[in-house]
GROMACS .gro file of C-alpha atoms in nm:
model
  419
    1UNK     CA    1  -0.003   0.014   0.006
    2UNK     CA    2   0.294   0.239   0.063
    3UNK     CA    3   0.391   0.217  -0.293
    4UNK     CA    4   0.054   0.367  -0.398
    5UNK     CA    5   0.062   0.669  -0.173
    6UNK     CA    6   0.038   0.999  -0.379
    7UNK     CA    7   0.373   1.201  -0.380
    8UNK     CA    8   0.224   1.580  -0.401
    9UNK     CA    9   0.573   1.706  -0.402
   10UNK     CA   10   0.702   1.502  -0.714
   11UNK     CA   11   0.399   1.543  -0.910
   12UNK     CA   12   0.426   1.940  -0.865
   13UNK     CA   13   0.779   1.915  -0.987
   14UNK     CA   14   0.641   1.729  -1.292
   15UNK     CA   15   0.358   1.936  -1.347
   16UNK     CA   16   0.514   2.279  -1.320
   17UNK     CA   17   0.735   2.237  -1.633
   18UNK     CA   18   0.492   2.099  -1.847
   19UNK     CA   19   0.263   2.406  -1.751
   20UNK     CA   20   0.502   2.668  -1.834
   21UNK     CA   21   0.569   2.476  -2.169
   22UNK     CA   22   0.222   2.476  -2.240
   23UNK     CA   23   0.145   2.852  -2.137
   24UNK     CA   24   0.443   2.955  -2.354
   25UNK     CA   25   0.322   2.756  -2.663
   26UNK     CA   26  -0.028   2.898  -2.622
   27UNK     CA   27   0.130   3.257  -2.594
   28UNK     CA   28   0.351   3.192  -2.915
   29UNK     CA   29   0.067   3.072  -3.113
   30UNK     CA   30  -0.139   3.358  -3.007
   31UNK     CA   31   0.135   3.592  -3.114
   32UNK     CA   32   0.193   3.435  -3.405
   33UNK     CA   33  -0.173   3.417  -3.522
   34UNK     CA   34  -0.186   3.798  -3.462
   35UNK     CA   35   0.131   3.842  -3.664
   36UNK     CA   36  -0.002   3.675  -3.945
   37UNK     CA   37  -0.357   3.868  -3.941
   38UNK     CA   38  -0.138   4.221  -3.939
   39UNK     CA   39   0.101   4.094  -4.219
   40UNK     CA   40  -0.118   4.200  -4.501
   41UNK     CA   41  -0.156   4.586  -4.355
   42UNK     CA   42   0.236   4.581  -4.274
   43UNK     CA   43   0.303   4.470  -4.657
   44UNK     CA   44   0.061   4.705  -4.778
   45UNK     CA   45   0.215   4.992  -4.539
   46UNK     CA   46   0.570   4.896  -4.658
   47UNK     CA   47   0.509   4.877  -5.040
   48UNK     CA   48   0.295   5.211  -5.019
   49UNK     CA   49   0.489   5.422  -4.746
   50UNK     CA   50   0.788   5.270  -4.668
   51UNK     CA   51   0.957   5.203  -4.986
   52UNK     CA   52   0.857   5.563  -5.151
   53UNK     CA   53   1.013   5.711  -4.796
   54UNK     CA   54   1.344   5.514  -4.867
   55UNK     CA   55   1.362   5.605  -5.235
   56UNK     CA   56   1.306   5.996  -5.145
   57UNK     CA   57   1.572   5.960  -4.868
   58UNK     CA   58   1.820   5.818  -5.154
   59UNK     CA   59   1.721   6.081  -5.414
   60UNK     CA   60   1.797   6.353  -5.150
   61UNK     CA   61   2.161   6.236  -5.111
   62UNK     CA   62   2.233   6.044  -5.458
   63UNK     CA   63   2.485   6.168  -5.695
   64UNK     CA   64   2.471   5.946  -5.995
   65UNK     CA   65   2.503   6.209  -6.284
   66UNK     CA   66   2.870   6.201  -6.312
   67UNK     CA   67   2.915   5.849  -6.254
   68UNK     CA   68   2.662   5.761  -6.548
   69UNK     CA   69   2.758   6.041  -6.779
   70UNK     CA   70   3.110   6.065  -6.735
   71UNK     CA   71   3.223   5.689  -6.633
   72UNK     CA   72   3.585   5.722  -6.715
   73UNK     CA   73   3.607   6.077  -6.539
   74UNK     CA   74   3.456   5.938  -6.255
   75UNK     CA   75   3.731   5.654  -6.221
   76UNK     CA   76   4.007   5.853  -6.300
   77UNK     CA   77   3.942   6.185  -6.072
   78UNK     CA   78   3.882   5.972  -5.771
   79UNK     CA   79   4.279   5.915  -5.753
   80UNK     CA   80   4.356   6.295  -5.780
   81UNK     CA   81   4.422   6.448  -5.456
   82UNK     CA   82   4.250   6.737  -5.536
   83UNK     CA   83   4.535   6.981  -5.540
   84UNK     CA   84   4.613   7.202  -5.830
   85UNK     CA   85   4.501   7.050  -6.186
   86UNK     CA   86   4.430   6.691  -6.236
   87UNK     CA   87   4.657   6.449  -6.414
   88UNK     CA   88   4.633   6.445  -6.837
   89UNK     CA   89   4.447   6.112  -6.788
   90UNK     CA   90   4.151   6.295  -6.629
   91UNK     CA   91   4.142   6.572  -6.927
   92UNK     CA   92   4.179   6.273  -7.162
   93UNK     CA   93   3.900   6.085  -6.985
   94UNK     CA   94   3.682   6.413  -7.001
   95UNK     CA   95   3.724   6.472  -7.378
   96UNK     CA   96   3.603   6.132  -7.462
   97UNK     CA   97   3.316   6.122  -7.203
   98UNK     CA   98   3.195   6.442  -7.308
   99UNK     CA   99   3.157   6.330  -7.662
  100UNK     CA  100   2.986   6.004  -7.547
  101UNK     CA  101   2.749   6.193  -7.342
  102UNK     CA  102   2.661   6.398  -7.631
  103UNK     CA  103   2.569   6.120  -7.836
  104UNK     CA  104   2.369   5.948  -7.565
  105UNK     CA  105   2.189   6.270  -7.481
  106UNK     CA  106   2.276   6.249  -7.119
  107UNK     CA  107   2.475   6.596  -7.112
  108UNK     CA  108   2.171   6.777  -6.998
  109UNK     CA  109   2.118   6.607  -6.665
  110UNK     CA  110   2.505   6.620  -6.608
  111UNK     CA  111   2.519   6.972  -6.678
  112UNK     CA  112   2.231   7.086  -6.466
  113UNK     CA  113   2.383   6.863  -6.174
  114UNK     CA  114   2.705   7.046  -6.177
  115UNK     CA  115   2.567   7.398  -6.229
  116UNK     CA  116   2.372   7.355  -5.918
  117UNK     CA  117   2.711   7.366  -5.748
  118UNK     CA  118   2.911   7.601  -5.974
  119UNK     CA  119   2.741   7.882  -6.170
  120UNK     CA  120   2.821   7.854  -6.560
  121UNK     CA  121   2.905   7.492  -6.544
  122UNK     CA  122   2.603   7.397  -6.792
  123UNK     CA  123   2.740   7.639  -7.042
  124UNK     CA  124   3.109   7.521  -7.014
  125UNK     CA  125   3.008   7.147  -7.060
  126UNK     CA  126   2.763   7.215  -7.359
  127UNK     CA  127   3.008   7.444  -7.530
  128UNK     CA  128   3.293   7.193  -7.504
  129UNK     CA  129   3.085   6.918  -7.614
  130UNK     CA  130   2.986   7.093  -7.936
  131UNK     CA  131   3.335   7.191  -8.008
  132UNK     CA  132   3.497   6.843  -7.940
  133UNK     CA  133   3.206   6.693  -8.180
  134UNK     CA  134   3.313   6.922  -8.441
  135UNK     CA  135   3.676   6.816  -8.428
  136UNK     CA  136   3.826   6.541  -8.613
  137UNK     CA  137   3.870   6.255  -8.384
  138UNK     CA  138   3.974   6.284  -8.019
  139UNK     CA  139   4.230   6.562  -7.942
  140UNK     CA  140   4.603   6.419  -7.917
  141UNK     CA  141   4.663   6.669  -7.625
  142UNK     CA  142   4.325   6.680  -7.422
  143UNK     CA  143   4.447   6.919  -7.172
  144UNK     CA  144   4.567   7.186  -7.423
  145UNK     CA  145   4.254   7.098  -7.638
  146UNK     CA  146   4.026   7.163  -7.334
  147UNK     CA  147   4.179   7.492  -7.214
  148UNK     CA  148   4.184   7.626  -7.575
  149UNK     CA  149   3.815   7.556  -7.579
  150UNK     CA  150   3.763   7.734  -7.254
  151UNK     CA  151   4.011   7.868  -7.004
  152UNK     CA  152   3.793   7.744  -6.705
  153UNK     CA  153   3.943   7.418  -6.781
  154UNK     CA  154   4.264   7.536  -6.674
  155UNK     CA  155   4.117   7.627  -6.314
  156UNK     CA  156   4.081   7.384  -6.027
  157UNK     CA  157   3.737   7.472  -5.932
  158UNK     CA  158   3.554   7.310  -6.180
  159UNK     CA  159   3.764   6.976  -6.140
  160UNK     CA  160   3.722   6.998  -5.768
  161UNK     CA  161   3.318   7.047  -5.832
  162UNK     CA  162   3.347   6.754  -6.076
  163UNK     CA  163   3.558   6.539  -5.814
  164UNK     CA  164   3.312   6.582  -5.534
  165UNK     CA  165   3.011   6.514  -5.770
  166UNK     CA  166   3.161   6.213  -5.880
  167UNK     CA  167   3.120   6.054  -5.536
  168UNK     CA  168   2.791   5.835  -5.520
  169UNK     CA  169   2.641   6.063  -5.239
  170UNK     CA  170   2.638   6.432  -5.198
  171UNK     CA  171   2.516   6.669  -4.879
  172UNK     CA  172   2.459   6.950  -5.147
  173UNK     CA  173   2.078   6.919  -5.147
  174UNK     CA  174   2.059   6.923  -4.770
  175UNK     CA  175   2.292   7.184  -4.773
  176UNK     CA  176   2.100   7.425  -5.028
  177UNK     CA  177   1.803   7.334  -4.808
  178UNK     CA  178   1.952   7.521  -4.498
  179UNK     CA  179   2.084   7.795  -4.717
  180UNK     CA  180   2.454   7.673  -4.708
  181UNK     CA  181   2.685   7.576  -4.989
  182UNK     CA  182   3.016   7.377  -5.019
  183UNK     CA  183   3.326   7.580  -5.188
  184UNK     CA  184   3.516   7.422  -5.462
  185UNK     CA  185   3.778   7.329  -5.170
  186UNK     CA  186   3.528   7.166  -4.965
  187UNK     CA  187   3.447   7.448  -4.719
  188UNK     CA  188   3.079   7.492  -4.601
  189UNK     CA  189   2.996   7.881  -4.623
  190UNK     CA  190   2.636   8.052  -4.621
  191UNK     CA  191   2.491   8.103  -4.949
  192UNK     CA  192   2.467   8.448  -5.121
  193UNK     CA  193   2.196   8.650  -5.001
  194UNK     CA  194   2.031   8.647  -5.348
  195UNK     CA  195   2.011   8.250  -5.342
  196UNK     CA  196   1.925   8.230  -4.940
  197UNK     CA  197   1.565   8.170  -4.965
  198UNK     CA  198   1.483   7.851  -4.802
  199UNK     CA  199   1.562   7.947  -4.413
  200UNK     CA  200   1.313   8.237  -4.493
  201UNK     CA  201   1.066   7.960  -4.650
  202UNK     CA  202   1.088   7.736  -4.350
  203UNK     CA  203   1.008   8.022  -4.105
  204UNK     CA  204   0.720   8.132  -4.300
  205UNK     CA  205   0.585   7.791  -4.322
  206UNK     CA  206   0.618   7.746  -3.954
  207UNK     CA  207   0.486   8.076  -3.858
  208UNK     CA  208   0.173   8.047  -4.103
  209UNK     CA  209   0.116   7.726  -3.968
  210UNK     CA  210   0.118   7.834  -3.611
  211UNK     CA  211  -0.105   8.117  -3.671
  212UNK     CA  212  -0.371   7.906  -3.873
  213UNK     CA  213  -0.355   7.644  -3.586
  214UNK     CA  214  -0.407   7.912  -3.333
  215UNK     CA  215  -0.691   8.072  -3.513
  216UNK     CA  216  -0.863   7.723  -3.563
  217UNK     CA  217  -0.840   7.654  -3.188
  218UNK     CA  218  -0.999   7.955  -3.103
  219UNK     CA  219  -1.259   7.904  -3.324
  220UNK     CA  220  -1.308   7.546  -3.293
  221UNK     CA  221  -1.281   7.505  -2.905
  222UNK     CA  222  -1.628   7.696  -2.822
  223UNK     CA  223  -1.794   7.471  -3.115
  224UNK     CA  224  -1.655   7.148  -2.923
  225UNK     CA  225  -1.752   7.277  -2.604
  226UNK     CA  226  -2.115   7.328  -2.746
  227UNK     CA  227  -2.128   6.985  -2.897
  228UNK     CA  228  -1.988   6.805  -2.590
  229UNK     CA  229  -2.257   6.976  -2.356
  230UNK     CA  230  -2.564   6.986  -2.593
  231UNK     CA  231  -2.831   6.739  -2.593
  232UNK     CA  232  -2.850   6.455  -2.818
  233UNK     CA  233  -3.091   6.606  -3.076
  234UNK     CA  234  -2.924   6.924  -3.082
  235UNK     CA  235  -2.559   6.762  -3.118
  236UNK     CA  236  -2.657   6.540  -3.411
  237UNK     CA  237  -2.791   6.888  -3.589
  238UNK     CA  238  -2.493   7.074  -3.493
  239UNK     CA  239  -2.244   6.803  -3.631
  240UNK     CA  240  -2.377   6.844  -3.985
  241UNK     CA  241  -2.210   7.173  -4.038
  242UNK     CA  242  -1.889   7.035  -3.902
  243UNK     CA  243  -1.879   6.713  -4.115
  244UNK     CA  244  -2.017   6.885  -4.415
  245UNK     CA  245  -1.683   6.998  -4.548
  246UNK     CA  246  -1.547   6.632  -4.556
  247UNK     CA  247  -1.839   6.590  -4.818
  248UNK     CA  248  -1.714   6.898  -5.040
  249UNK     CA  249  -1.413   6.863  -5.253
  250UNK     CA  250  -1.119   7.104  -5.149
  251UNK     CA  251  -1.110   7.268  -5.466
  252UNK     CA  252  -1.479   7.332  -5.463
  253UNK     CA  253  -1.437   7.516  -5.114
  254UNK     CA  254  -1.140   7.707  -5.229
  255UNK     CA  255  -1.335   7.835  -5.524
  256UNK     CA  256  -1.628   7.917  -5.315
  257UNK     CA  257  -1.378   8.129  -5.108
  258UNK     CA  258  -1.251   8.289  -5.427
  259UNK     CA  259  -1.613   8.410  -5.508
  260UNK     CA  260  -1.658   8.534  -5.160
  261UNK     CA  261  -1.346   8.702  -5.104
  262UNK     CA  262  -1.265   8.857  -5.442
  263UNK     CA  263  -1.306   9.242  -5.490
  264UNK     CA  264  -1.648   9.220  -5.667
  265UNK     CA  265  -1.743   8.926  -5.439
  266UNK     CA  266  -2.013   8.874  -5.213
  267UNK     CA  267  -1.826   9.008  -4.897
  268UNK     CA  268  -1.711   9.323  -5.040
  269UNK     CA  269  -2.047   9.401  -5.212
  270UNK     CA  270  -2.251   9.352  -4.892
  271UNK     CA  271  -2.008   9.565  -4.708
  272UNK     CA  272  -2.015   9.842  -4.978
  273UNK     CA  273  -2.398   9.811  -5.012
  274UNK     CA  274  -2.437   9.857  -4.630
  275UNK     CA  275  -2.220  10.146  -4.628
  276UNK     CA  276  -1.970   9.998  -4.374
  277UNK     CA  277  -1.677  10.055  -4.652
  278UNK     CA  278  -1.630  10.265  -4.961
  279UNK     CA  279  -1.386  10.060  -5.155
  280UNK     CA  280  -1.330   9.693  -5.182
  281UNK     CA  281  -1.109   9.552  -4.930
  282UNK     CA  282  -0.802   9.319  -5.009
  283UNK     CA  283  -0.930   9.009  -4.933
  284UNK     CA  284  -0.783   8.756  -5.170
  285UNK     CA  285  -0.451   8.663  -5.289
  286UNK     CA  286  -0.263   8.793  -4.981
  287UNK     CA  287  -0.215   8.644  -4.618
  288UNK     CA  288  -0.547   8.736  -4.479
  289UNK     CA  289  -0.715   8.516  -4.756
  290UNK     CA  290  -0.477   8.240  -4.720
  291UNK     CA  291  -0.530   8.217  -4.335
  292UNK     CA  292  -0.928   8.229  -4.398
  293UNK     CA  293  -0.889   7.941  -4.621
  294UNK     CA  294  -0.633   7.761  -4.415
  295UNK     CA  295  -0.866   7.778  -4.081
  296UNK     CA  296  -1.178   7.680  -4.289
  297UNK     CA  297  -0.997   7.359  -4.374
  298UNK     CA  298  -0.859   7.274  -4.053
  299UNK     CA  299  -1.172   7.328  -3.849
  300UNK     CA  300  -1.325   7.002  -3.843
  301UNK     CA  301  -0.972   6.846  -3.777
  302UNK     CA  302  -0.968   7.059  -3.470
  303UNK     CA  303  -1.341   7.019  -3.349
  304UNK     CA  304  -1.359   6.649  -3.392
  305UNK     CA  305  -1.060   6.544  -3.170
  306UNK     CA  306  -1.174   6.840  -2.896
  307UNK     CA  307  -1.521   6.727  -2.913
  308UNK     CA  308  -1.418   6.338  -2.836
  309UNK     CA  309  -1.217   6.477  -2.530
  310UNK     CA  310  -1.475   6.730  -2.403
  311UNK     CA  311  -1.722   6.465  -2.438
  312UNK     CA  312  -1.588   6.241  -2.145
  313UNK     CA  313  -1.557   6.507  -1.902
  314UNK     CA  314  -1.813   6.498  -1.648
  315UNK     CA  315  -2.018   6.815  -1.620
  316UNK     CA  316  -2.012   6.783  -1.254
  317UNK     CA  317  -1.669   6.899  -1.198
  318UNK     CA  318  -1.772   7.250  -1.297
  319UNK     CA  319  -2.093   7.240  -1.052
  320UNK     CA  320  -1.855   7.110  -0.782
  321UNK     CA  321  -1.595   7.388  -0.819
  322UNK     CA  322  -1.881   7.629  -0.817
  323UNK     CA  323  -2.010   7.484  -0.505
  324UNK     CA  324  -1.691   7.548  -0.318
  325UNK     CA  325  -1.697   7.924  -0.430
  326UNK     CA  326  -1.505   7.932  -0.764
  327UNK     CA  327  -1.658   8.172  -1.037
  328UNK     CA  328  -1.754   8.064  -1.359
  329UNK     CA  329  -1.436   8.182  -1.531
  330UNK     CA  330  -1.217   8.024  -1.234
  331UNK     CA  331  -1.389   7.686  -1.245
  332UNK     CA  332  -1.344   7.679  -1.606
  333UNK     CA  333  -0.972   7.725  -1.582
  334UNK     CA  334  -0.881   7.516  -1.291
  335UNK     CA  335  -1.139   7.227  -1.317
  336UNK     CA  336  -1.224   7.190  -1.702
  337UNK     CA  337  -0.960   7.315  -1.889
  338UNK     CA  338  -0.676   7.104  -1.724
  339UNK     CA  339  -0.877   6.799  -1.854
  340UNK     CA  340  -0.931   6.931  -2.206
  341UNK     CA  341  -0.553   6.976  -2.247
  342UNK     CA  342  -0.526   6.619  -2.424
  343UNK     CA  343  -0.763   6.717  -2.675
  344UNK     CA  344  -0.624   7.056  -2.739
  345UNK     CA  345  -0.261   6.905  -2.752
  346UNK     CA  346  -0.430   6.631  -3.001
  347UNK     CA  347  -0.628   6.908  -3.217
  348UNK     CA  348  -0.317   7.142  -3.217
  349UNK     CA  349  -0.056   6.875  -3.342
  350UNK     CA  350  -0.300   6.729  -3.597
  351UNK     CA  351  -0.397   7.102  -3.754
  352UNK     CA  352  -0.029   7.183  -3.739
  353UNK     CA  353   0.096   6.868  -3.929
  354UNK     CA  354  -0.180   6.925  -4.200
  355UNK     CA  355  -0.105   7.287  -4.226
  356UNK     CA  356   0.253   7.273  -4.291
  357UNK     CA  357   0.184   7.031  -4.604
  358UNK     CA  358  -0.083   7.284  -4.758
  359UNK     CA  359  -0.003   7.338  -5.138
  360UNK     CA  360  -0.352   7.403  -5.319
  361UNK     CA  361  -0.450   7.656  -5.063
  362UNK     CA  362  -0.202   7.882  -5.094
  363UNK     CA  363  -0.166   7.843  -5.495
  364UNK     CA  364  -0.527   7.930  -5.537
  365UNK     CA  365  -0.602   8.184  -5.273
  366UNK     CA  366  -0.239   8.326  -5.174
  367UNK     CA  367   0.003   8.508  -5.338
  368UNK     CA  368   0.374   8.485  -5.377
  369UNK     CA  369   0.457   8.593  -5.011
  370UNK     CA  370   0.239   8.307  -4.891
  371UNK     CA  371   0.412   8.008  -5.066
  372UNK     CA  372   0.518   7.742  -4.838
  373UNK     CA  373   0.780   7.447  -4.838
  374UNK     CA  374   0.539   7.232  -5.012
  375UNK     CA  375   0.469   7.475  -5.307
  376UNK     CA  376   0.874   7.426  -5.362
  377UNK     CA  377   0.863   7.064  -5.318
  378UNK     CA  378   0.622   7.066  -5.615
  379UNK     CA  379   0.811   7.316  -5.809
  380UNK     CA  380   1.146   7.110  -5.792
  381UNK     CA  381   0.960   6.797  -5.865
  382UNK     CA  382   0.756   6.904  -6.146
  383UNK     CA  383   0.895   7.217  -6.292
  384UNK     CA  384   1.280   7.201  -6.265
  385UNK     CA  385   1.281   6.816  -6.236
  386UNK     CA  386   1.556   6.867  -5.962
  387UNK     CA  387   1.457   6.547  -5.740
  388UNK     CA  388   1.733   6.603  -5.508
  389UNK     CA  389   1.602   6.946  -5.404
  390UNK     CA  390   1.248   6.804  -5.393
  391UNK     CA  391   1.340   6.503  -5.186
  392UNK     CA  392   1.565   6.724  -4.939
  393UNK     CA  393   1.273   6.974  -4.874
  394UNK     CA  394   1.019   6.704  -4.835
  395UNK     CA  395   1.246   6.508  -4.575
  396UNK     CA  396   1.291   6.834  -4.384
  397UNK     CA  397   0.903   6.842  -4.396
  398UNK     CA  398   0.860   6.485  -4.285
  399UNK     CA  399   1.130   6.562  -3.997
  400UNK     CA  400   0.928   6.862  -3.867
  401UNK     CA  401   0.629   6.643  -3.840
  402UNK     CA  402   0.780   6.388  -3.651
  403UNK     CA  403   0.926   6.625  -3.411
  404UNK     CA  404   0.571   6.777  -3.362
  405UNK     CA  405   0.427   6.447  -3.306
  406UNK     CA  406   0.712   6.343  -3.061
  407UNK     CA  407   0.663   6.651  -2.877
  408UNK     CA  408   0.313   6.648  -2.852
  409UNK     CA  409   0.302   6.286  -2.718
  410UNK     CA  410   0.543   6.370  -2.460
  411UNK     CA  411   0.391   6.694  -2.337
  412UNK     CA  412   0.020   6.599  -2.358
  413UNK     CA  413   0.074   6.202  -2.317
  414UNK     CA  414   0.013   5.913  -2.549
  415UNK     CA  415  -0.370   5.961  -2.511
  416UNK     CA  416  -0.391   6.314  -2.620
  417UNK     CA  417  -0.166   6.265  -2.897
  418UNK     CA  418  -0.364   5.972  -3.049
  419UNK     CA  419  -0.735   6.120  -2.943
   0.00000   0.00000   0.00000
């Protein structure tokens, strides 16, 4: 009978490892199932968002023009130490590659790339290629032939620029985005005043976005407060004008503002007919008209996050503060507003992030002094086909967006930033 006595200690020692293995296996299978479920979304995000971002980053630092159009020059000039003039082999490679680049029609992109760093490089390359193409075969003395075509080939500056551009990556576009440039000798200096525009554009973008966000918050908070404290019947009716802009095209809304704000528009005509003003007010194609259109676009994105947070604040807090002797204003600022800060942070960060990316709004209702960074991203991508500059500006905008998101999350908390 003693052999059949149940040993609780041994049973516990046997069951515990197997139980732990079973729990770990169940958790692993659960995580694997969750990963399989989200895998399509991850692949979709990587394909449509991750890959373009990586490609944009590469465009901002890539410098393939010299290597593609002047392959022999790129191979030879990397052996040069950058002092004085390059050896004869580099001159010979330049003469041969320029003729081939003219035949393959790749000289335009090469000349444009070098002209970004050294004014006049486009003229120098095209003129040299034309003269070499007219010559009878390759020159015997490439150095003398190139210097005879243009004396700039006897200056080290053009060769230093070619040597730096022959590298597979470049900091030129990011330096230009911060109004800096790299001298032929490698020194980084401030760009000339007539070319230093991007810091002003960046400051204008941040300032206009901040003003538009502040105005949207001032106008949107009372509406969100009214929605949060209204009855269910009135709340449904009040939400209609808030959601209505989502059902109307942005272009249609901006065209409506043009009709309203122009000199002969409804607003000026009404004010003149009422005797308020004698001549039309300049409400369009300036900073005022741009702010009006921007705030109109931002208001729904401000009201809805605020409404979702304010709706969760119990009204008893205000009554409790009033019962303790606080005035309505003091009760609002001490009992109500601190609980609304996560909503204010979420609304402000969302509105600011949207506003720094505005492009169509300034184009239609603003003037030249209202163009922000997004306009220049489109300008370099579509008109000058300078993908490197467009990519650098786009990455700076993305970095500003990430900084704002992280700052909002740290200041107002994760819930406030994601409301």
